[in-house]
mmCIF file of C-alpha atoms in Angstrom:
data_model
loop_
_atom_site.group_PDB
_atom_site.id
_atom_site.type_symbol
_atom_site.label_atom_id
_atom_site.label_comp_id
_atom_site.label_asym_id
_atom_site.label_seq_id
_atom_site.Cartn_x
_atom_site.Cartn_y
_atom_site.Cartn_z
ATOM 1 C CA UNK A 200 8.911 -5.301 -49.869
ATOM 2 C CA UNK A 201 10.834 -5.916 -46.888
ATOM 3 C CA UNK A 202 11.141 -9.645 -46.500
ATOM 4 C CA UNK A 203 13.591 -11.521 -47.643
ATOM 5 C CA UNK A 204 12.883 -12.705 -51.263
ATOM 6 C CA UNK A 205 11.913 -16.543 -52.351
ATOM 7 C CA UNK A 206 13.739 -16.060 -55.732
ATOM 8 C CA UNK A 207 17.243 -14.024 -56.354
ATOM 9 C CA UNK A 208 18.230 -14.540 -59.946
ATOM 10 C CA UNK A 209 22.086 -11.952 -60.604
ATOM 11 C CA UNK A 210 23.550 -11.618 -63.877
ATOM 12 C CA UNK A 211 22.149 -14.719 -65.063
ATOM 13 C CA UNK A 212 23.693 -15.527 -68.773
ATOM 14 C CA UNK A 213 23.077 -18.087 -71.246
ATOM 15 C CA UNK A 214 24.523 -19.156 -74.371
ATOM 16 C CA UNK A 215 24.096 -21.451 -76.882
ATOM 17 C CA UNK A 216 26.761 -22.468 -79.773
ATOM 18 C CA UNK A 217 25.596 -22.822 -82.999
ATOM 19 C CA UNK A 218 27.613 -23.908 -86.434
ATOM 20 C CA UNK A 219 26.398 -20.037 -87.097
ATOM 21 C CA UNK A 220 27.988 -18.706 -84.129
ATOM 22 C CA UNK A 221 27.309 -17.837 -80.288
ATOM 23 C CA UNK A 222 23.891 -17.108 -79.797
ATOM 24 C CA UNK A 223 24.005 -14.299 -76.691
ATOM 25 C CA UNK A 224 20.469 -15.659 -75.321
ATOM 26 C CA UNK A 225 20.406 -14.188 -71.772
ATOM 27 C CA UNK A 226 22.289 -11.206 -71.297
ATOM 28 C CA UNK A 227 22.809 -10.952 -67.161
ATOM 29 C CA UNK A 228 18.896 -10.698 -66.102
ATOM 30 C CA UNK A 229 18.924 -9.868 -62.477
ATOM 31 C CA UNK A 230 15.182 -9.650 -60.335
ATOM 32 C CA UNK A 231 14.013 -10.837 -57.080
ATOM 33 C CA UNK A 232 10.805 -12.808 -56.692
ATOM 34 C CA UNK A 233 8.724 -12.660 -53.146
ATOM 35 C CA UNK A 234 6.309 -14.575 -51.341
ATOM 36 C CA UNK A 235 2.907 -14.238 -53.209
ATOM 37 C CA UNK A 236 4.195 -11.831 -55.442
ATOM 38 C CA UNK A 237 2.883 -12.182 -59.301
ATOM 39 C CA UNK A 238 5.799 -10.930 -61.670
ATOM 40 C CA UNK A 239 5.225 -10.809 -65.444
ATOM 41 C CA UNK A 240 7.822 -10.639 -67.836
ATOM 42 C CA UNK A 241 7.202 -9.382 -71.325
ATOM 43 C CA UNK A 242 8.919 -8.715 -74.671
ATOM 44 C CA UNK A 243 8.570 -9.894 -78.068
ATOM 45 C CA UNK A 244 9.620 -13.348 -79.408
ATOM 46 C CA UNK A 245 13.106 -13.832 -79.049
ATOM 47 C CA UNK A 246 14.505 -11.718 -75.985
ATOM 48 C CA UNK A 247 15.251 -14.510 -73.601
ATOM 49 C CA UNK A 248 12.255 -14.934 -71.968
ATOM 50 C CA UNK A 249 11.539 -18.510 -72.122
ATOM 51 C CA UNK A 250 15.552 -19.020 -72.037
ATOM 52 C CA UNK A 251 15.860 -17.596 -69.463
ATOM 53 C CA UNK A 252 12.768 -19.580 -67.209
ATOM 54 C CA UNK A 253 14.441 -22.987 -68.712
ATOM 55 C CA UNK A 254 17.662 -21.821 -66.878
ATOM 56 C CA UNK A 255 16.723 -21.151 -63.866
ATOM 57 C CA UNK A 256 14.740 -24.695 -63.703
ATOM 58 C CA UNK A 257 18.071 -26.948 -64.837
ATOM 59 C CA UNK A 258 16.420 -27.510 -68.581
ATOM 60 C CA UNK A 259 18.712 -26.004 -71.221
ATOM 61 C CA UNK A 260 20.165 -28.881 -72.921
ATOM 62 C CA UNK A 261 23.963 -29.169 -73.039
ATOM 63 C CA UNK A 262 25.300 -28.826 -76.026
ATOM 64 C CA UNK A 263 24.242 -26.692 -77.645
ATOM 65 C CA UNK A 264 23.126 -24.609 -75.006
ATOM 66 C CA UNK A 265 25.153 -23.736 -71.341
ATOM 67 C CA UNK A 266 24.427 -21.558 -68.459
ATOM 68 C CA UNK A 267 28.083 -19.658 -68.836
ATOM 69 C CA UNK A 268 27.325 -17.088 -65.295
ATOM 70 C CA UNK A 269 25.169 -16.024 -62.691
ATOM 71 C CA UNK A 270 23.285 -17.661 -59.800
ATOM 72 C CA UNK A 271 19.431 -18.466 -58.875
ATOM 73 C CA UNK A 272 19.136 -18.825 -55.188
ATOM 74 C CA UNK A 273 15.744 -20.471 -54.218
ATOM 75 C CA UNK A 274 15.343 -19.704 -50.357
ATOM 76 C CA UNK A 275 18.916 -19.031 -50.712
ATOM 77 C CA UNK A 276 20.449 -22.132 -52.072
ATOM 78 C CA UNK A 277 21.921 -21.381 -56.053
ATOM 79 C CA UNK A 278 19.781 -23.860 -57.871
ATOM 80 C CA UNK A 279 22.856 -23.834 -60.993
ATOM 81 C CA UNK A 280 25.427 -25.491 -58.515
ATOM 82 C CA UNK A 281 23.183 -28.530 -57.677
ATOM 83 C CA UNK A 282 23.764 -31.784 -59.376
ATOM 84 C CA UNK A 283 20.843 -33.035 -61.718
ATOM 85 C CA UNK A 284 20.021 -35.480 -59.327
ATOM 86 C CA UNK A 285 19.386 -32.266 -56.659
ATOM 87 C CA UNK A 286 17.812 -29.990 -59.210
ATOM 88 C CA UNK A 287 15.274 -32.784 -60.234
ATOM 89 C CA UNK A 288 14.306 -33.034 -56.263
ATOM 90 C CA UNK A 289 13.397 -29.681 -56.360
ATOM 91 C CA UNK A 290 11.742 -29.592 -60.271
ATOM 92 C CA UNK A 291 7.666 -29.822 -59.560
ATOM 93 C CA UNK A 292 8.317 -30.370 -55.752
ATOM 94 C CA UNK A 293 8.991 -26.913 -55.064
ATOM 95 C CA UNK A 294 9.422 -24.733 -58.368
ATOM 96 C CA UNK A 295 7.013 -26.020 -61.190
ATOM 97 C CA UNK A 296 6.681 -24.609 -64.741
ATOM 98 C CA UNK A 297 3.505 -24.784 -66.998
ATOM 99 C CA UNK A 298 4.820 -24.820 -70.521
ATOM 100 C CA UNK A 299 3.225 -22.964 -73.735
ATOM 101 C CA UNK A 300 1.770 -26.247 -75.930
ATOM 102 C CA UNK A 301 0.105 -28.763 -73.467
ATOM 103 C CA UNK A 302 -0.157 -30.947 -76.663
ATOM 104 C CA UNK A 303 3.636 -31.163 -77.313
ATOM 105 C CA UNK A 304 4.663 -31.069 -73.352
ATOM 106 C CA UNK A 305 2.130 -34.123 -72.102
ATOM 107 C CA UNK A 306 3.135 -37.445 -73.010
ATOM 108 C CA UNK A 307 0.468 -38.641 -75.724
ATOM 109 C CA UNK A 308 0.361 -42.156 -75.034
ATOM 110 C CA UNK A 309 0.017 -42.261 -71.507
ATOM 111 C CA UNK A 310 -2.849 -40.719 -69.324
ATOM 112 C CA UNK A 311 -3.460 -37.888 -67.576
ATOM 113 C CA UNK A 312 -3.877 -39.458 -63.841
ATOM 114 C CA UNK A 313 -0.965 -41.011 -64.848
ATOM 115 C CA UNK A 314 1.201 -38.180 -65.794
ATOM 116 C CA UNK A 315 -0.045 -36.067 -62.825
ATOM 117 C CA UNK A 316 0.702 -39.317 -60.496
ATOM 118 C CA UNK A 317 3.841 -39.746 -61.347
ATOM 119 C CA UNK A 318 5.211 -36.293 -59.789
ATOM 120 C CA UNK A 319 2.987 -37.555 -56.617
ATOM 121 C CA UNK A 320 4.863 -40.330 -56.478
ATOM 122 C CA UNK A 321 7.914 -39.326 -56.646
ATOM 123 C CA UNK A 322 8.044 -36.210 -54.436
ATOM 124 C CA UNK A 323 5.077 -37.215 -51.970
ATOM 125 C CA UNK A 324 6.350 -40.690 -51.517
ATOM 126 C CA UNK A 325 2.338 -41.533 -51.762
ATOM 127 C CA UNK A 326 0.685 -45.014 -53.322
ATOM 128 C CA UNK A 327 -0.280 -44.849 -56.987
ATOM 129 C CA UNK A 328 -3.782 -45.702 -55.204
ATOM 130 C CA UNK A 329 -3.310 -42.244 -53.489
ATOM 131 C CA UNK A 330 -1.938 -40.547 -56.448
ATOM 132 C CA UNK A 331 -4.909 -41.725 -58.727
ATOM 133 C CA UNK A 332 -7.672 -40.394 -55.844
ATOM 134 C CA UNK A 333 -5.303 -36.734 -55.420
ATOM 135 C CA UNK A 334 -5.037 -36.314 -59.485
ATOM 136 C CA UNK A 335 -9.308 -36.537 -59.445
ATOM 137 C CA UNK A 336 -9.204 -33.979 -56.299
ATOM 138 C CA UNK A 337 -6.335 -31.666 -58.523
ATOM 139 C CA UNK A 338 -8.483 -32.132 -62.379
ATOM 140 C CA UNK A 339 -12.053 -31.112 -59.977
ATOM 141 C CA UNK A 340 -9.758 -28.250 -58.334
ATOM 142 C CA UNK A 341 -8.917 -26.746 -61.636
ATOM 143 C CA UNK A 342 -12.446 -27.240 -63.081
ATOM 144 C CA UNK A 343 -12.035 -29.794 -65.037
ATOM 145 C CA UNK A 344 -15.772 -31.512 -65.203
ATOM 146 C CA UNK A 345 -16.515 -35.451 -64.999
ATOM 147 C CA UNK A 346 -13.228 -35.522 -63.231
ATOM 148 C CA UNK A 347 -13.050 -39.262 -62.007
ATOM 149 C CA UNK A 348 -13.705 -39.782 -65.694
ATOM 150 C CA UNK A 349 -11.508 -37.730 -67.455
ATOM 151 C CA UNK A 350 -8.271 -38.445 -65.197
ATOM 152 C CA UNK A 351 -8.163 -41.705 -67.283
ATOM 153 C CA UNK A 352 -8.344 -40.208 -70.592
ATOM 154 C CA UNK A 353 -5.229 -39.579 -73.162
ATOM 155 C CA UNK A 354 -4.244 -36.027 -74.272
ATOM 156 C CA UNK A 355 -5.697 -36.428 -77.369
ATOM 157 C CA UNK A 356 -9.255 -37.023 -76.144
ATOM 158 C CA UNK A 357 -8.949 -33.368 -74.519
ATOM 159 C CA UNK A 358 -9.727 -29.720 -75.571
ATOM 160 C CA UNK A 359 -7.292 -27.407 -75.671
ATOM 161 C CA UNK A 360 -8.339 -25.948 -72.828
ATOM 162 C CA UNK A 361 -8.438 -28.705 -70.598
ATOM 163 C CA UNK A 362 -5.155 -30.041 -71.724
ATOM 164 C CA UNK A 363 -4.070 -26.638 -70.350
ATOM 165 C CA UNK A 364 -6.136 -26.973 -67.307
ATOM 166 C CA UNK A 365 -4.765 -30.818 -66.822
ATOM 167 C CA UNK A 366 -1.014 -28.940 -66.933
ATOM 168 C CA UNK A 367 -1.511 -26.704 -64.076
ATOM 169 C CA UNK A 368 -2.977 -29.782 -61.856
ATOM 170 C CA UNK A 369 -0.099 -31.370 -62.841
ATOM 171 C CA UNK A 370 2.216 -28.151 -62.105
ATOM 172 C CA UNK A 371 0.269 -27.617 -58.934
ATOM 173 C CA UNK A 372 -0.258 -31.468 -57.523
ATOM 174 C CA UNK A 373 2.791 -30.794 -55.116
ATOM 175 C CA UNK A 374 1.980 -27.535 -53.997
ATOM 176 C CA UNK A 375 5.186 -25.910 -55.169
ATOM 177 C CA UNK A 376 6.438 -22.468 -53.425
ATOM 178 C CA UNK A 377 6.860 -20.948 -57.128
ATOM 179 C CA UNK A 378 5.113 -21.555 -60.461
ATOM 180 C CA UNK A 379 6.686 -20.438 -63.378
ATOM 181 C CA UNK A 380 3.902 -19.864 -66.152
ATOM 182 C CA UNK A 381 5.613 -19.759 -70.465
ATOM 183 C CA UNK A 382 3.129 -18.171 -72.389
ATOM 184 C CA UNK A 383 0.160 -20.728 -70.703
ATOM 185 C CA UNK A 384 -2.246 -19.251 -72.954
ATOM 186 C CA UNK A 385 -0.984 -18.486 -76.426
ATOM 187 C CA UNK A 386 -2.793 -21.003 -77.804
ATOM 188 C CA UNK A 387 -5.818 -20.702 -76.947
ATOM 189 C CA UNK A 388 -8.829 -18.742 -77.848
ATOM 190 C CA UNK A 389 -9.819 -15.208 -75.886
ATOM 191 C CA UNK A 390 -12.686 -17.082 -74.144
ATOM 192 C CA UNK A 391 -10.333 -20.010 -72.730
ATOM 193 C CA UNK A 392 -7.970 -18.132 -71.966
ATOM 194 C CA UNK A 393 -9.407 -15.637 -69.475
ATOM 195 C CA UNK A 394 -11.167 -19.033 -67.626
ATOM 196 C CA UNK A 395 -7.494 -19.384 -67.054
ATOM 197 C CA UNK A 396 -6.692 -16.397 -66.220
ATOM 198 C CA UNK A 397 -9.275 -16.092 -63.207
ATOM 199 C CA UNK A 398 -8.408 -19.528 -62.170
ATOM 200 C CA UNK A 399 -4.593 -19.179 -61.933
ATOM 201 C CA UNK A 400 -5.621 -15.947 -59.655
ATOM 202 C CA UNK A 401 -7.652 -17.960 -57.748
ATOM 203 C CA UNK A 402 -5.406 -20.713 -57.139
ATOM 204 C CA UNK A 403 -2.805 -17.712 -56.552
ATOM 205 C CA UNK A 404 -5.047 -16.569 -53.421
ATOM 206 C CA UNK A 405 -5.756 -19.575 -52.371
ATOM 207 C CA UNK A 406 -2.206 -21.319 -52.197
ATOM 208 C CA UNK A 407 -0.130 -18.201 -51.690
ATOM 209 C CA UNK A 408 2.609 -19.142 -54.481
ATOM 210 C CA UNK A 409 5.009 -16.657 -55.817
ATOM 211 C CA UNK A 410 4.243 -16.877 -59.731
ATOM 212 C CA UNK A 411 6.532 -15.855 -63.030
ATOM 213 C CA UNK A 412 4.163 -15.396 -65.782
ATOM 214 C CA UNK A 413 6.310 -15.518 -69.135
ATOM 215 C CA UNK A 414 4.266 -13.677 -72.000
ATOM 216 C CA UNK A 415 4.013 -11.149 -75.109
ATOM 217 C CA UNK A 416 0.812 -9.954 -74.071
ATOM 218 C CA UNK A 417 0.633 -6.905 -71.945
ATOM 219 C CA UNK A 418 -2.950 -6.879 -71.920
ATOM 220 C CA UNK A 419 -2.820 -10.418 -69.751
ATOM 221 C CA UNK A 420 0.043 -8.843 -67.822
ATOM 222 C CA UNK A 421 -2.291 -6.018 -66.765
ATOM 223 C CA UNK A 422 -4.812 -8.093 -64.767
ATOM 224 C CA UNK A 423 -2.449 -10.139 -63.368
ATOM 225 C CA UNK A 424 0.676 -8.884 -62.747
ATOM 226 C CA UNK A 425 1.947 -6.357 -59.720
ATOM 227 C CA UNK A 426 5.348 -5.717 -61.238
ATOM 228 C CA UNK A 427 6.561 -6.023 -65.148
ATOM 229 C CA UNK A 428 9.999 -6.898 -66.369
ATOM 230 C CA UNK A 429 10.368 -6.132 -69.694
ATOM 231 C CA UNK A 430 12.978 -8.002 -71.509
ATOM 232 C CA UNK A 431 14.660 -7.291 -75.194
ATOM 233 C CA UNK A 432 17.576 -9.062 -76.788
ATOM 234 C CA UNK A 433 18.305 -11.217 -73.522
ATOM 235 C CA UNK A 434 18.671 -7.806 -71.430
ATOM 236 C CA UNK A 435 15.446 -6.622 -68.906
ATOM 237 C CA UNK A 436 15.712 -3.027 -69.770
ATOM 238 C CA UNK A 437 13.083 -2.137 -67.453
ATOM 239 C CA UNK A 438 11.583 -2.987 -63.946
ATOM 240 C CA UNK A 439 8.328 -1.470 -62.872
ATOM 241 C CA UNK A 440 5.254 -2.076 -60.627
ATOM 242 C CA UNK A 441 2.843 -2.716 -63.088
ATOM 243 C CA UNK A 442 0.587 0.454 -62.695
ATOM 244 C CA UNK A 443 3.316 2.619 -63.125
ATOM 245 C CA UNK A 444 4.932 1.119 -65.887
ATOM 246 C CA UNK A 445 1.317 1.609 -67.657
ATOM 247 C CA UNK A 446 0.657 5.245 -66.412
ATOM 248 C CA UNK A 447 4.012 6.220 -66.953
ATOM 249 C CA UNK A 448 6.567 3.708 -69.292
ATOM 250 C CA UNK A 449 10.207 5.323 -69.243
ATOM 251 C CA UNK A 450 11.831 3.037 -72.120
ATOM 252 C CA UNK A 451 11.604 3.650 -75.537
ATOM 253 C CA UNK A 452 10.928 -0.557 -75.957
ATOM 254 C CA UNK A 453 8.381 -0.339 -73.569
ATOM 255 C CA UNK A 454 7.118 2.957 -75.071
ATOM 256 C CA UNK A 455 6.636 0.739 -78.347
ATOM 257 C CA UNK A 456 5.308 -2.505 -77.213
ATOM 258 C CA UNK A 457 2.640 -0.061 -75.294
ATOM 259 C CA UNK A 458 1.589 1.837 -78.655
ATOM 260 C CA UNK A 459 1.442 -1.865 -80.694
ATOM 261 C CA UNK A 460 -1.683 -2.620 -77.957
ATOM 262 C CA UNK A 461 -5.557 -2.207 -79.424
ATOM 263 C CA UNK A 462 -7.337 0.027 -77.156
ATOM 264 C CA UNK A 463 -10.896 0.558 -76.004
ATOM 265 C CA UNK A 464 -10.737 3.829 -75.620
ATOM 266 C CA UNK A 465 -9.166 4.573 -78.652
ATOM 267 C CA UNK A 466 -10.760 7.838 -80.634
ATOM 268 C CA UNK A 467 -11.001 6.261 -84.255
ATOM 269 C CA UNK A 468 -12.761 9.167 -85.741
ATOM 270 C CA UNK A 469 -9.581 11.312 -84.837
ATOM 271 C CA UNK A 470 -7.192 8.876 -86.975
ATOM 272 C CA UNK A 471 -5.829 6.968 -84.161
ATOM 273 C CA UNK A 472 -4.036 3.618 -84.910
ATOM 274 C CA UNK A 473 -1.699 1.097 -83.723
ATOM 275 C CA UNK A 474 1.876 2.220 -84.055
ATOM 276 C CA UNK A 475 4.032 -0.585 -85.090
ATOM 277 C CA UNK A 476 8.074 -0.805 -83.627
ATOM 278 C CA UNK A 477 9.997 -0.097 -86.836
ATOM 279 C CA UNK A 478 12.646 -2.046 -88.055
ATOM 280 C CA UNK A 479 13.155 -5.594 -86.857
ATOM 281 C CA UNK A 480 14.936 -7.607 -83.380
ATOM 282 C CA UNK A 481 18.492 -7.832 -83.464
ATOM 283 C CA UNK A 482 20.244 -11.165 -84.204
ATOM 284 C CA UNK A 483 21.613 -12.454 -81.264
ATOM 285 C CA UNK A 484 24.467 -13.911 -83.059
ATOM 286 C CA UNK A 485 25.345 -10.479 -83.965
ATOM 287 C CA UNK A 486 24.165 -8.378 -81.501
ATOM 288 C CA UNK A 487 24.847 -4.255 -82.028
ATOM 289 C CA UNK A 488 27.453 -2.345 -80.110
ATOM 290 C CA UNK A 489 25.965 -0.042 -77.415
ATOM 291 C CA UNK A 490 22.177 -0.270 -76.184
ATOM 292 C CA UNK A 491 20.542 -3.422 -78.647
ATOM 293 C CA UNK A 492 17.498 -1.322 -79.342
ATOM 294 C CA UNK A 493 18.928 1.878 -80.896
ATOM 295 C CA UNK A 494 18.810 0.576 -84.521
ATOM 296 C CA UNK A 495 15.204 0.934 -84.022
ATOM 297 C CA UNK A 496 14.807 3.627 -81.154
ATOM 298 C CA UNK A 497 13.331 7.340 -81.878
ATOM 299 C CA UNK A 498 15.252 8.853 -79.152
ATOM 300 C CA UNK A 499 18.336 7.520 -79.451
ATOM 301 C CA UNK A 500 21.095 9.705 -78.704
ATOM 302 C CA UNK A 501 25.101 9.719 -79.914
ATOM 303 C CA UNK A 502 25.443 8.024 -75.906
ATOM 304 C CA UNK A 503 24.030 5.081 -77.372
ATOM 305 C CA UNK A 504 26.445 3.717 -79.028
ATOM 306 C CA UNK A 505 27.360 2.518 -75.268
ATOM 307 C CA UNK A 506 24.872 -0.286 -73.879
ATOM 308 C CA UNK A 507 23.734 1.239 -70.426
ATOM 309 C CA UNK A 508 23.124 -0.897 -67.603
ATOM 310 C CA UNK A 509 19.747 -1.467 -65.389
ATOM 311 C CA UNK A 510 19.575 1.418 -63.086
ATOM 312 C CA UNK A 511 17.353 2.104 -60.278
ATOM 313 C CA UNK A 512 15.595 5.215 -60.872
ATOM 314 C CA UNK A 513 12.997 5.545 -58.657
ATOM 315 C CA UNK A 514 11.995 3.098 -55.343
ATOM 316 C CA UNK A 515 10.695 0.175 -57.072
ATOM 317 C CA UNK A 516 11.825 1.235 -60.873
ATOM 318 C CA UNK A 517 14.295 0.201 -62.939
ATOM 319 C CA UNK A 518 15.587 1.257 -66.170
ATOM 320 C CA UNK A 519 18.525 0.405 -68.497
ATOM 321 C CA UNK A 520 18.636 3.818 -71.030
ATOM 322 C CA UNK A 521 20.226 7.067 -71.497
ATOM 323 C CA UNK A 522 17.533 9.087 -72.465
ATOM 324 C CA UNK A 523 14.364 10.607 -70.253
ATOM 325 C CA UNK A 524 11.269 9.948 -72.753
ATOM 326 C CA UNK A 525 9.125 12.112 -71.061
ATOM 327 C CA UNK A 526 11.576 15.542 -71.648
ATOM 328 C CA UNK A 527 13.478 14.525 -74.854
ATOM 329 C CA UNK A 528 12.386 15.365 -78.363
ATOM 330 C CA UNK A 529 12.535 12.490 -80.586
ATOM 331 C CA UNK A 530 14.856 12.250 -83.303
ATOM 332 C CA UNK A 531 14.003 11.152 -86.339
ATOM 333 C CA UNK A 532 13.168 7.318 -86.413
ATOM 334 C CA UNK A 533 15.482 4.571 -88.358
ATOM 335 C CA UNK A 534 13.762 3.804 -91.543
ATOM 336 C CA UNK A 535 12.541 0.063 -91.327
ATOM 337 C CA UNK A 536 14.265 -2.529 -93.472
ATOM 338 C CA UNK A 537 12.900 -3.630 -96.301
ATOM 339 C CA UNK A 538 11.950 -7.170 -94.054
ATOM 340 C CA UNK A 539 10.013 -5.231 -92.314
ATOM 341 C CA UNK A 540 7.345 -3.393 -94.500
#
């Protein structure tokens, strides 16, 4: 992509200080986000991925947690040198975030319309007449039926999946440039979920918002995505459009999380199965010396023992390892801990 991106996040690091010791959260994540552009980010639980969306939008709380380097320039202005009066300005105006549990982030005792008013209000500058008639228009817009009814109804008298579907009206009832998306649809069940799926990619089309969908599964990532960052122990340790990181993964990590997946295709009557990553995430109080995923890596090589950094391999690709999966044997695996069996 030519243009000029919407979203340049460099070397963006967060820590957080614990009576246990410094936990190395975010370890200098770097990407670029464009106009209309869909980016997933993947890994398992644990490697900064939420972190490291909470940064960018002024929401890790200090202490314990600080933002210790980096910037995030939104249209060019670095979002971690504005004041909290600034950042809140631009928090649901023009960057919005949909967060994983819809029944922990909506406020129980006050109602939807409400809650979805409220951002109207303050970033629109409407009447809370106005803001009652737009939160019907946003709950119809995100198909959510017997709308005029249910915009004056409490979370608690919701489904799961509408409380989800009342949190992206609510993320979307300013029309904000980028949406960031934290695991929207953990929670709920396969059939929910992909009626959230289609509509995000509707409203996608329709608004022409950049999006940053946060998630474990690479199966969502596959419909939805057009480029994958995949992110372990705080570090992305690779970048890829997302059909080529599927046709053709270059990191062991990657590799992994790719064998872990149920397939379709699968032939079970030739003893095929899902191939667990052996071993267990570092602690990121401790973290190893060299790359963070050689305890557990097959090809790791004696170079290891020296972290490599996020290289640009091929136009569009990006990988942070010393080894070339495709043309080096494996060596023989790291037995998994005892944790772990």
């Amino acid at each position: 992509m030519n243009e000029a991106p919407i979203v340049e996040v460099r070397d963006l690091t967060t820590r957080f200080y614990t009576e246990g010791g410094t936990v190395f959260a975010v370890n200098g994540v770097s990407y670029d986000l464009h106009e209309g552009e869909t980016l997933g980010i993947v890994g398992e639980s644990g490697s900064g991925k939420s972190v490291h969306a909470l940064s960018i939008m002024g929401l890790i709380s200090c202490p314990p947690g600080e933002v210790v380097g980096g910037t995030v320039r939104f249209r060019g202005r670095d979002l971690l040198g504005l004041s909290h009066g600034q950042m809140r300005r631009i928090r649901g105006r023009e960057i919005a975030m949909i967060f994983q549990d819809p029944a922990t982030s909506l406020n129980p005792v006050l109602t939807i319309g409400r809650q979805i008013g409220e951002a109207l209000v303050l970033h629109m500058g409407i009447s809370p007449r106005q803001a009652h008639d737009r939160a019907v228009a946003l709950l119809e817009m995100v198909g959510i039926p017997q709308a005029a009814e249910r915009v004056n109804a409490y979370p608690f008298q919701l489904s799961g999946g509408m409380r989800q579907r009342a949190m992206i009206a609510m993320a979307l009832s300013c029309a904000p440039q980028v949406l960031i998306a934290d695991e929207p649809t953990t929670a709920l069940d396969v059939t929910i979920q992909a009626q959230i799926l289609d509509l995000v990619r509707r409203l996608r089309d329709k608004l022409g918002m950049a999006i940053i969908w946060i998630t474990h599964d690479l199966g969502i990532v596959a419909g939805l995505a057009e480029r994958v960052l995949v992110m372990y122990a705080g570090f992305v340790v690779e970048d890829a459009p997302v059909k080529d990181l599927y046709a053709d993964p270059r990191h062991p990590y990657t590799l992994g999380l790719l064998a872990s997946l149920p397939r379709m295709d699968a032939a079970r009557d030739q003893g095929e199965h899902l191939r667990p990553i052996g071993g267990q995430p570092p602690d990121l109080i401790g973290l190893p010396q060299g790359c963070p995923f050689q305890p557990r890596c097959p090809y790791r090589i004696e170079r290891c023992a020296e972290n490599p950094a996020l290289t640009e391999i091929a136009p569009e690709r990006r990988l942070a390892c010393w080894v070339d999966v495709r043309s080096t044997s494996p060596i023989q695996a790291a037995a998994p801990s005892e944790a772990a069996r």
